[in-house]
């Protein structure tokens, strides 16, 4: 897939140098503390599988590829959880986390040693652009960069009799993921890890042991690891802050001319006239495309597909809408629902509403109950009433990273 750059600031200020990275997401753990039900990566938070949150976020920030390390037998779970996303692959996990990470690194053998790689736990769903930018910036001057939080609570140890002893907390931090390294540095560090040292509990430890310098960037409570059943209730609350809902609206009209039918919302409908336009004159799809572009603040259909370009002559307007959907996905966004209103006296559209919903469900890859197509007249008033043309209005609701 095409690599998309991560900018150290927003793409609207493209003076920054783009940075490229790959990612390994470890989703093969036993989830032994998380209570009953599916294992953590496959449980849902705000309607999305836990693992999908970070895969979507890292893909949208330019990670290429994203390697998801899964337990034996989880192939179908991964395919379902990550359906519709491009640029990820799965590899089987090992008996312990460190072996799973190394399996993920093996899948990146074609990537250059100096490329940055982020190693991430699937159980930390809320990775944001700010985390990735900070890690990649810090990696420029170190062998590794990790997010960490200072320890705020007083630390207690208990003795054999159960009595407390206060432990010093100065200089202590809680390490989170994703953790950033140069691929070559991490590969060599794992190769040098001595068996007698036991199991490392994170990747920074492996690089430290090999003599590498790992630096801290500011951690974030939102990078919490879902460990216990009660953590999922907190994750539902955090999910509400991780995305924002945006609405776009679109309007389009086309003039009737001679012909034998119209195409609306991707469905051909017989009529004693046709709609005139540069493309297939599907006013429904044009209004909906503008609604999608409006929701992400990215211009309008005319800016993306100028009528002056002969390439778009007679084209299926589904092409325009799929492009708008691709732009939404590139921002890590997803479509929630759409509502289209078609305005004309004739042809009578109500018999075709269900077919139009079904066609939109295909084009948008959305359940049909999130798609509304309505038809109305203007009671013979105005240009639609005089049957000079047909108009369409659309609304699209999307969720994008906050
Ligand atoms: Mg149009």
Short mmCIF file of C-alpha atoms and ligand atoms in Angstrom, two decimals:
data_model
loop_
_atom_site.label_atom_id
_atom_site.label_comp_id
_atom_site.label_asym_id
_atom_site.label_seq_id
_atom_site.Cartn_x
_atom_site.Cartn_y
_atom_site.Cartn_z
CA UNK A 1 0.00 0.00 0.00
CA UNK A 2 1.07 3.58 -0.46
CA UNK A 3 2.96 4.99 2.48
CA UNK A 4 1.37 7.96 4.05
CA UNK A 5 3.58 10.34 5.98
CA UNK A 6 3.15 11.22 9.62
CA UNK A 7 3.57 14.92 10.05
CA UNK A 8 4.99 16.38 13.19
CA UNK A 9 2.26 18.97 12.80
CA UNK A 10 -1.01 18.91 10.87
CA UNK A 11 -0.84 18.33 7.09
CA UNK A 12 -2.07 21.88 6.58
CA UNK A 13 1.50 22.97 7.48
CA UNK A 14 3.47 20.69 5.13
CA UNK A 15 6.90 22.19 5.88
CA UNK A 16 7.62 19.43 8.39
CA UNK A 17 9.58 16.38 7.33
CA UNK A 18 7.40 13.31 6.90
CA UNK A 19 8.44 10.26 8.94
CA UNK A 20 7.89 6.66 7.96
CA UNK A 21 7.46 3.76 10.32
CA UNK A 22 6.11 0.26 10.64
CA UNK A 23 4.28 -1.18 13.64
CA UNK A 24 3.96 -4.48 15.49
CA UNK A 25 0.83 -4.86 17.61
CA UNK A 26 0.92 -7.74 20.06
CA UNK A 27 -2.51 -9.35 20.45
CA UNK A 28 -1.52 -12.89 21.40
CA UNK A 29 -1.66 -12.67 25.22
CA UNK A 30 -3.80 -14.91 27.41
CA UNK A 31 -5.99 -12.11 28.89
CA UNK A 32 -6.00 -14.19 32.08
CA UNK A 33 -6.93 -11.26 34.36
CA UNK A 34 -9.69 -9.80 32.17
CA UNK A 35 -12.51 -12.07 33.35
CA UNK A 36 -14.96 -14.07 31.26
CA UNK A 37 -15.83 -13.52 27.61
CA UNK A 38 -13.71 -13.15 24.46
CA UNK A 39 -10.01 -12.39 24.92
CA UNK A 40 -9.14 -8.70 25.19
CA UNK A 41 -8.21 -7.85 21.57
CA UNK A 42 -11.58 -9.11 20.32
CA UNK A 43 -13.80 -7.49 22.95
CA UNK A 44 -15.61 -4.38 21.85
CA UNK A 45 -15.19 -0.85 23.15
CA UNK A 46 -17.72 1.65 21.78
CA UNK A 47 -18.66 -0.86 19.09
CA UNK A 48 -15.12 -1.51 17.83
CA UNK A 49 -12.86 -4.44 18.67
CA UNK A 50 -10.13 -3.35 21.11
CA UNK A 51 -7.37 -4.19 18.60
CA UNK A 52 -9.09 -2.24 15.81
CA UNK A 53 -8.69 1.05 17.68
CA UNK A 54 -4.89 1.03 17.53
CA UNK A 55 -4.65 -0.63 14.11
CA UNK A 56 -6.91 2.06 12.64
CA UNK A 57 -5.03 4.84 14.40
CA UNK A 58 -1.57 3.65 13.34
CA UNK A 59 -2.65 3.00 9.73
CA UNK A 60 -4.18 6.45 9.50
CA UNK A 61 -0.92 7.97 10.80
CA UNK A 62 1.06 6.26 8.04
CA UNK A 63 2.31 2.99 9.58
CA UNK A 64 3.23 0.60 6.77
CA UNK A 65 2.82 -2.20 7.35
CA UNK A 66 1.01 -2.91 10.62
CA UNK A 67 1.82 -6.44 11.78
CA UNK A 68 -0.70 -7.88 14.25
CA UNK A 69 0.64 -10.82 16.26
CA UNK A 70 -2.21 -13.17 17.14
CA UNK A 71 -2.71 -16.43 19.02
CA UNK A 72 -3.29 -19.70 17.16
CA UNK A 73 -6.86 -19.95 15.96
CA UNK A 74 -7.56 -16.21 16.07
CA UNK A 75 -7.31 -15.67 12.28
CA UNK A 76 -11.10 -15.38 11.89
CA UNK A 77 -11.35 -13.04 14.89
CA UNK A 78 -8.70 -10.79 13.36
CA UNK A 79 -10.36 -10.81 9.93
CA UNK A 80 -13.68 -9.80 11.51
CA UNK A 81 -12.18 -7.20 13.86
CA UNK A 82 -10.11 -5.53 11.12
CA UNK A 83 -12.53 -5.89 8.18
CA UNK A 84 -12.37 -3.04 5.70
CA UNK A 85 -8.88 -1.82 6.71
CA UNK A 86 -5.93 -2.02 4.30
CA UNK A 87 -2.25 -2.35 5.16
CA UNK A 88 -2.25 -4.89 8.03
CA UNK A 89 -1.16 -8.51 8.22
CA UNK A 90 -1.21 -11.13 10.95
CA UNK A 91 1.55 -13.44 12.15
CA UNK A 92 1.30 -16.20 14.79
CA UNK A 93 2.39 -15.40 18.33
CA UNK A 94 4.98 -17.18 20.44
CA UNK A 95 4.74 -18.82 23.86
CA UNK A 96 5.61 -15.53 25.61
CA UNK A 97 5.35 -11.85 24.71
CA UNK A 98 9.03 -11.48 23.77
CA UNK A 99 8.73 -14.31 21.25
CA UNK A 100 5.57 -12.78 19.83
CA UNK A 101 7.38 -9.47 19.28
CA UNK A 102 10.22 -11.29 17.55
CA UNK A 103 7.73 -13.05 15.25
CA UNK A 104 6.36 -9.63 14.39
CA UNK A 105 9.86 -8.30 13.68
CA UNK A 106 10.56 -11.31 11.45
CA UNK A 107 7.60 -10.29 9.31
CA UNK A 108 9.36 -6.92 8.77
CA UNK A 109 12.56 -8.50 7.44
CA UNK A 110 12.19 -6.59 4.16
CA UNK A 111 12.21 -3.22 5.94
CA UNK A 112 15.48 -1.29 6.33
CA UNK A 113 17.39 -1.34 9.64
CA UNK A 114 17.13 2.42 10.08
CA UNK A 115 13.35 2.48 9.76
CA UNK A 116 11.40 3.30 12.92
CA UNK A 117 9.15 0.60 14.33
CA UNK A 118 6.50 1.03 17.00
CA UNK A 119 5.88 -1.97 19.25
CA UNK A 120 2.45 -1.76 20.80
CA UNK A 121 0.12 -3.75 23.07
CA UNK A 122 -3.29 -4.38 21.52
CA UNK A 123 -4.80 -3.89 24.99
CA UNK A 124 -4.01 -0.14 24.85
CA UNK A 125 -6.60 1.05 22.33
CA UNK A 126 -6.26 4.83 22.46
CA UNK A 127 -3.13 5.73 20.49
CA UNK A 128 -3.22 9.29 19.14
CA UNK A 129 -1.19 11.30 16.65
CA UNK A 130 0.40 13.28 19.50
CA UNK A 131 1.88 10.09 21.01
CA UNK A 132 3.34 8.88 17.70
CA UNK A 133 4.78 12.28 16.76
CA UNK A 134 6.46 12.67 20.16
CA UNK A 135 7.95 9.16 20.04
CA UNK A 136 9.32 9.50 16.51
CA UNK A 137 10.77 12.93 17.30
CA UNK A 138 12.49 11.61 20.45
CA UNK A 139 13.83 8.58 18.57
CA UNK A 140 15.93 10.89 16.41
CA UNK A 141 18.35 11.30 19.36
CA UNK A 142 18.15 7.90 21.06
CA UNK A 143 18.04 4.13 20.53
CA UNK A 144 14.54 3.92 21.87
CA UNK A 145 11.71 6.21 23.01
CA UNK A 146 8.85 5.16 25.27
CA UNK A 147 5.87 6.91 26.84
CA UNK A 148 5.89 6.79 30.64
CA UNK A 149 3.97 8.29 33.54
CA UNK A 150 5.56 9.30 36.85
CA UNK A 151 4.41 7.21 39.79
CA UNK A 152 2.04 9.43 41.76
CA UNK A 153 0.83 6.99 44.41
CA UNK A 154 2.89 6.07 47.46
CA UNK A 155 4.35 2.62 46.91
CA UNK A 156 3.97 -0.10 49.54
CA UNK A 157 5.59 -3.46 49.87
CA UNK A 158 4.29 -6.05 52.32
CA UNK A 159 6.46 -8.26 54.46
CA UNK A 160 5.87 -11.95 55.18
CA UNK A 161 3.45 -11.07 57.98
CA UNK A 162 1.45 -8.75 55.71
CA UNK A 163 2.68 -5.52 57.30
CA UNK A 164 3.44 -2.58 55.01
CA UNK A 165 6.83 -1.09 54.22
CA UNK A 166 6.98 2.14 52.23
CA UNK A 167 9.16 1.97 49.12
CA UNK A 168 10.80 5.03 47.59
CA UNK A 169 9.15 6.19 44.39
CA UNK A 170 11.66 8.85 43.31
CA UNK A 171 12.76 8.40 39.73
CA UNK A 172 10.18 5.65 39.07
CA UNK A 173 7.95 5.69 36.00
CA UNK A 174 5.24 3.46 34.59
CA UNK A 175 6.18 2.45 31.03
CA UNK A 176 3.44 2.36 28.42
CA UNK A 177 3.29 1.51 24.72
CA UNK A 178 3.73 2.17 21.82
CA UNK A 179 7.51 2.05 22.20
CA UNK A 180 9.65 3.31 19.31
CA UNK A 181 12.97 1.91 18.09
CA UNK A 182 15.08 1.64 14.96
CA UNK A 183 14.35 -1.79 13.51
CA UNK A 184 18.03 -2.77 13.39
CA UNK A 185 18.62 -1.73 17.00
CA UNK A 186 15.68 -3.77 18.26
CA UNK A 187 16.54 -6.82 16.13
CA UNK A 188 20.14 -6.86 17.39
CA UNK A 189 19.03 -6.32 20.99
CA UNK A 190 16.65 -9.29 20.89
CA UNK A 191 19.36 -11.44 19.27
CA UNK A 192 21.69 -10.53 22.14
CA UNK A 193 19.17 -11.11 24.98
CA UNK A 194 20.61 -13.84 27.22
CA UNK A 195 18.32 -16.79 27.99
CA UNK A 196 19.31 -16.69 31.67
CA UNK A 197 17.92 -13.16 31.96
CA UNK A 198 14.36 -14.56 31.90
CA UNK A 199 11.48 -12.88 30.12
CA UNK A 200 11.63 -9.14 29.45
CA UNK A 201 8.32 -7.41 30.23
CA UNK A 202 8.76 -4.69 27.62
CA UNK A 203 10.94 -4.02 24.59
CA UNK A 204 12.79 -1.06 26.05
CA UNK A 205 14.26 -3.44 28.63
CA UNK A 206 15.81 -5.51 25.82
CA UNK A 207 17.40 -2.45 24.22
CA UNK A 208 18.63 -1.17 27.63
CA UNK A 209 20.29 -4.53 28.33
CA UNK A 210 22.08 -4.36 24.96
CA UNK A 211 23.54 -1.00 25.99
CA UNK A 212 21.07 1.17 24.11
CA UNK A 213 19.87 4.54 25.37
CA UNK A 214 16.09 4.70 25.83
CA UNK A 215 14.46 8.04 26.56
CA UNK A 216 11.05 8.91 27.97
CA UNK A 217 8.33 10.99 26.41
CA UNK A 218 5.28 12.13 28.35
CA UNK A 219 2.92 9.22 28.90
CA UNK A 220 -0.82 9.59 28.84
CA UNK A 221 -3.50 8.10 31.10
CA UNK A 222 -5.43 7.39 27.89
CA UNK A 223 -2.74 4.87 26.95
CA UNK A 224 -4.00 2.71 29.84
CA UNK A 225 -3.70 -1.03 29.42
CA UNK A 226 -6.99 -2.87 29.66
CA UNK A 227 -6.19 -5.57 32.19
CA UNK A 228 -9.10 -6.18 34.57
CA UNK A 229 -12.84 -6.47 33.81
CA UNK A 230 -13.49 -3.04 35.35
CA UNK A 231 -10.99 -1.42 32.94
CA UNK A 232 -13.47 -1.91 30.12
CA UNK A 233 -15.97 0.45 31.76
CA UNK A 234 -13.23 3.12 31.92
CA UNK A 235 -12.38 2.43 28.27
CA UNK A 236 -15.98 3.09 27.25
CA UNK A 237 -15.71 6.52 28.88
CA UNK A 238 -12.33 7.23 27.26
CA UNK A 239 -13.69 6.19 23.86
CA UNK A 240 -16.08 9.13 24.05
CA UNK A 241 -13.10 11.50 24.26
CA UNK A 242 -11.06 9.71 21.56
CA UNK A 243 -13.39 10.62 18.70
CA UNK A 244 -15.55 13.54 17.72
CA UNK A 245 -18.72 13.42 15.69
CA UNK A 246 -18.99 15.64 12.63
CA UNK A 247 -21.84 16.28 10.21
CA UNK A 248 -21.71 17.25 6.54
CA UNK A 249 -24.50 18.21 4.18
CA UNK A 250 -24.72 18.24 0.41
CA UNK A 251 -27.09 19.52 -2.26
CA UNK A 252 -27.23 18.87 -5.99
CA UNK A 253 -29.59 19.40 -8.90
CA UNK A 254 -29.62 18.23 -12.50
CA UNK A 255 -31.74 19.28 -15.46
CA UNK A 256 -34.00 16.83 -17.31
CA UNK A 257 -33.39 16.19 -21.03
CA UNK A 258 -34.41 13.63 -23.61
CA UNK A 259 -33.81 10.02 -22.65
CA UNK A 260 -35.26 6.84 -21.19
CA UNK A 261 -34.24 6.80 -17.56
CA UNK A 262 -32.33 8.28 -14.61
CA UNK A 263 -29.66 6.94 -12.26
CA UNK A 264 -30.22 7.84 -8.61
CA UNK A 265 -28.21 6.56 -5.65
CA UNK A 266 -26.58 4.10 -8.05
CA UNK A 267 -29.90 2.59 -9.22
CA UNK A 268 -31.15 2.85 -12.82
CA UNK A 269 -34.84 3.87 -12.97
CA UNK A 270 -36.86 3.86 -16.20
CA UNK A 271 -38.42 7.22 -17.08
CA UNK A 272 -39.50 9.13 -20.18
CA UNK A 273 -36.58 11.55 -19.68
CA UNK A 274 -32.96 11.47 -18.48
CA UNK A 275 -30.84 13.77 -16.32
CA UNK A 276 -28.19 15.87 -18.07
CA UNK A 277 -24.73 16.04 -16.56
CA UNK A 278 -21.05 15.59 -17.23
CA UNK A 279 -20.92 12.30 -15.33
CA UNK A 280 -23.92 9.95 -15.00
CA UNK A 281 -25.83 12.88 -13.38
CA UNK A 282 -26.64 10.86 -10.25
CA UNK A 283 -27.75 13.79 -8.09
CA UNK A 284 -28.25 11.49 -5.09
CA UNK A 285 -24.64 10.28 -5.10
CA UNK A 286 -23.37 13.78 -5.85
CA UNK A 287 -25.21 15.26 -2.85
CA UNK A 288 -23.99 12.39 -0.68
CA UNK A 289 -20.38 12.80 -1.87
CA UNK A 290 -20.54 16.49 -0.98
CA UNK A 291 -21.98 15.59 2.43
CA UNK A 292 -19.03 13.23 3.08
CA UNK A 293 -16.52 15.86 1.93
CA UNK A 294 -18.32 18.44 4.06
CA UNK A 295 -18.07 16.26 7.17
CA UNK A 296 -14.27 16.11 6.85
CA UNK A 297 -13.92 19.71 5.64
CA UNK A 298 -12.26 18.72 2.36
CA UNK A 299 -13.74 20.87 -0.38
CA UNK A 300 -16.50 19.73 -2.71
CA UNK A 301 -17.07 17.29 -5.53
CA UNK A 302 -16.26 19.91 -8.18
CA UNK A 303 -12.83 20.56 -6.62
CA UNK A 304 -11.93 16.84 -6.55
CA UNK A 305 -13.50 15.96 -9.93
CA UNK A 306 -13.56 19.09 -12.12
CA UNK A 307 -16.22 18.86 -14.89
CA UNK A 308 -13.52 20.32 -17.20
CA UNK A 309 -11.65 17.00 -16.97
CA UNK A 310 -12.83 14.69 -19.78
CA UNK A 311 -11.86 11.73 -17.60
CA UNK A 312 -15.08 12.13 -15.60
CA UNK A 313 -17.37 12.24 -18.65
CA UNK A 314 -20.18 9.70 -18.27
CA UNK A 315 -18.44 8.12 -15.27
CA UNK A 316 -20.31 6.09 -12.63
CA UNK A 317 -20.70 8.52 -9.71
CA UNK A 318 -19.89 5.69 -7.31
CA UNK A 319 -16.27 6.53 -8.17
CA UNK A 320 -16.69 9.98 -6.61
CA UNK A 321 -18.30 8.62 -3.47
CA UNK A 322 -15.69 5.90 -2.96
CA UNK A 323 -12.99 8.58 -3.22
CA UNK A 324 -14.70 10.61 -0.51
CA UNK A 325 -14.89 7.48 1.66
CA UNK A 326 -11.18 6.86 1.09
CA UNK A 327 -10.42 10.41 2.25
CA UNK A 328 -12.51 9.77 5.37
CA UNK A 329 -10.64 6.52 6.09
CA UNK A 330 -7.27 8.22 5.56
CA UNK A 331 -8.20 10.49 8.46
CA UNK A 332 -8.97 7.47 10.62
CA UNK A 333 -12.66 8.32 10.39
CA UNK A 334 -15.71 6.15 9.93
CA UNK A 335 -19.17 6.75 8.62
CA UNK A 336 -22.03 6.49 11.12
CA UNK A 337 -25.15 7.13 9.03
CA UNK A 338 -26.42 8.91 5.93
CA UNK A 339 -29.78 10.44 5.04
CA UNK A 340 -30.67 11.33 1.44
CA UNK A 341 -33.76 13.25 0.25
CA UNK A 342 -34.63 13.16 -3.45
CA UNK A 343 -36.93 15.91 -4.72
CA UNK A 344 -38.98 15.52 -7.93
CA UNK A 345 -42.54 15.08 -9.23
CA UNK A 346 -41.63 12.18 -11.52
CA UNK A 347 -40.40 9.47 -11.80
CA UNK A 348 -42.15 8.09 -8.75
CA UNK A 349 -39.28 7.06 -6.48
CA UNK A 350 -40.87 5.30 -3.51
CA UNK A 351 -40.90 1.88 -5.28
CA UNK A 352 -37.11 2.21 -5.69
CA UNK A 353 -36.19 3.40 -2.19
CA UNK A 354 -35.24 -0.05 -0.90
CA UNK A 355 -33.08 -0.81 -3.96
CA UNK A 356 -31.32 2.54 -3.49
CA UNK A 357 -30.67 1.79 0.21
CA UNK A 358 -29.27 -1.61 -0.72
CA UNK A 359 -26.99 -0.09 -3.36
CA UNK A 360 -25.74 2.56 -0.92
CA UNK A 361 -25.14 -0.14 1.70
CA UNK A 362 -22.84 -1.86 -0.82
CA UNK A 363 -21.07 1.32 -1.91
CA UNK A 364 -20.57 2.61 1.63
CA UNK A 365 -19.97 -0.77 3.31
CA UNK A 366 -22.54 0.23 5.92
CA UNK A 367 -25.43 -1.71 7.51
CA UNK A 368 -28.69 -0.86 5.77
CA UNK A 369 -30.36 0.40 8.95
CA UNK A 370 -27.89 3.31 8.93
CA UNK A 371 -28.96 4.38 5.46
CA UNK A 372 -32.05 6.45 4.77
CA UNK A 373 -33.37 7.40 1.33
CA UNK A 374 -36.47 9.59 1.23
CA UNK A 375 -38.42 11.03 -1.67
CA UNK A 376 -40.61 14.11 -1.79
CA UNK A 377 -42.19 16.53 -4.25
CA UNK A 378 -42.51 20.30 -4.11
CA UNK A 379 -46.23 20.12 -4.98
CA UNK A 380 -45.66 21.39 -8.53
CA UNK A 381 -43.86 24.53 -7.30
CA UNK A 382 -40.44 25.64 -8.48
CA UNK A 383 -38.05 23.94 -10.94
CA UNK A 384 -38.66 20.46 -9.59
CA UNK A 385 -42.41 21.10 -9.58
CA UNK A 386 -42.32 22.14 -13.23
CA UNK A 387 -40.28 18.99 -13.95
CA UNK A 388 -37.36 21.00 -15.33
CA UNK A 389 -35.01 19.07 -13.11
CA UNK A 390 -34.48 16.97 -10.02
CA UNK A 391 -32.76 17.90 -6.75
CA UNK A 392 -31.14 15.92 -3.95
CA UNK A 393 -30.09 16.72 -0.39
CA UNK A 394 -27.91 14.55 1.84
CA UNK A 395 -26.54 14.43 5.37
CA UNK A 396 -23.59 12.33 6.49
CA UNK A 397 -22.52 11.77 10.10
CA UNK A 398 -18.94 10.62 10.70
CA UNK A 399 -16.64 9.95 13.65
CA UNK A 400 -13.04 11.09 13.36
CA UNK A 401 -10.14 11.04 15.84
CA UNK A 402 -10.40 13.96 18.27
MG1 LIG B 1 -24.18 16.86 -9.85
#
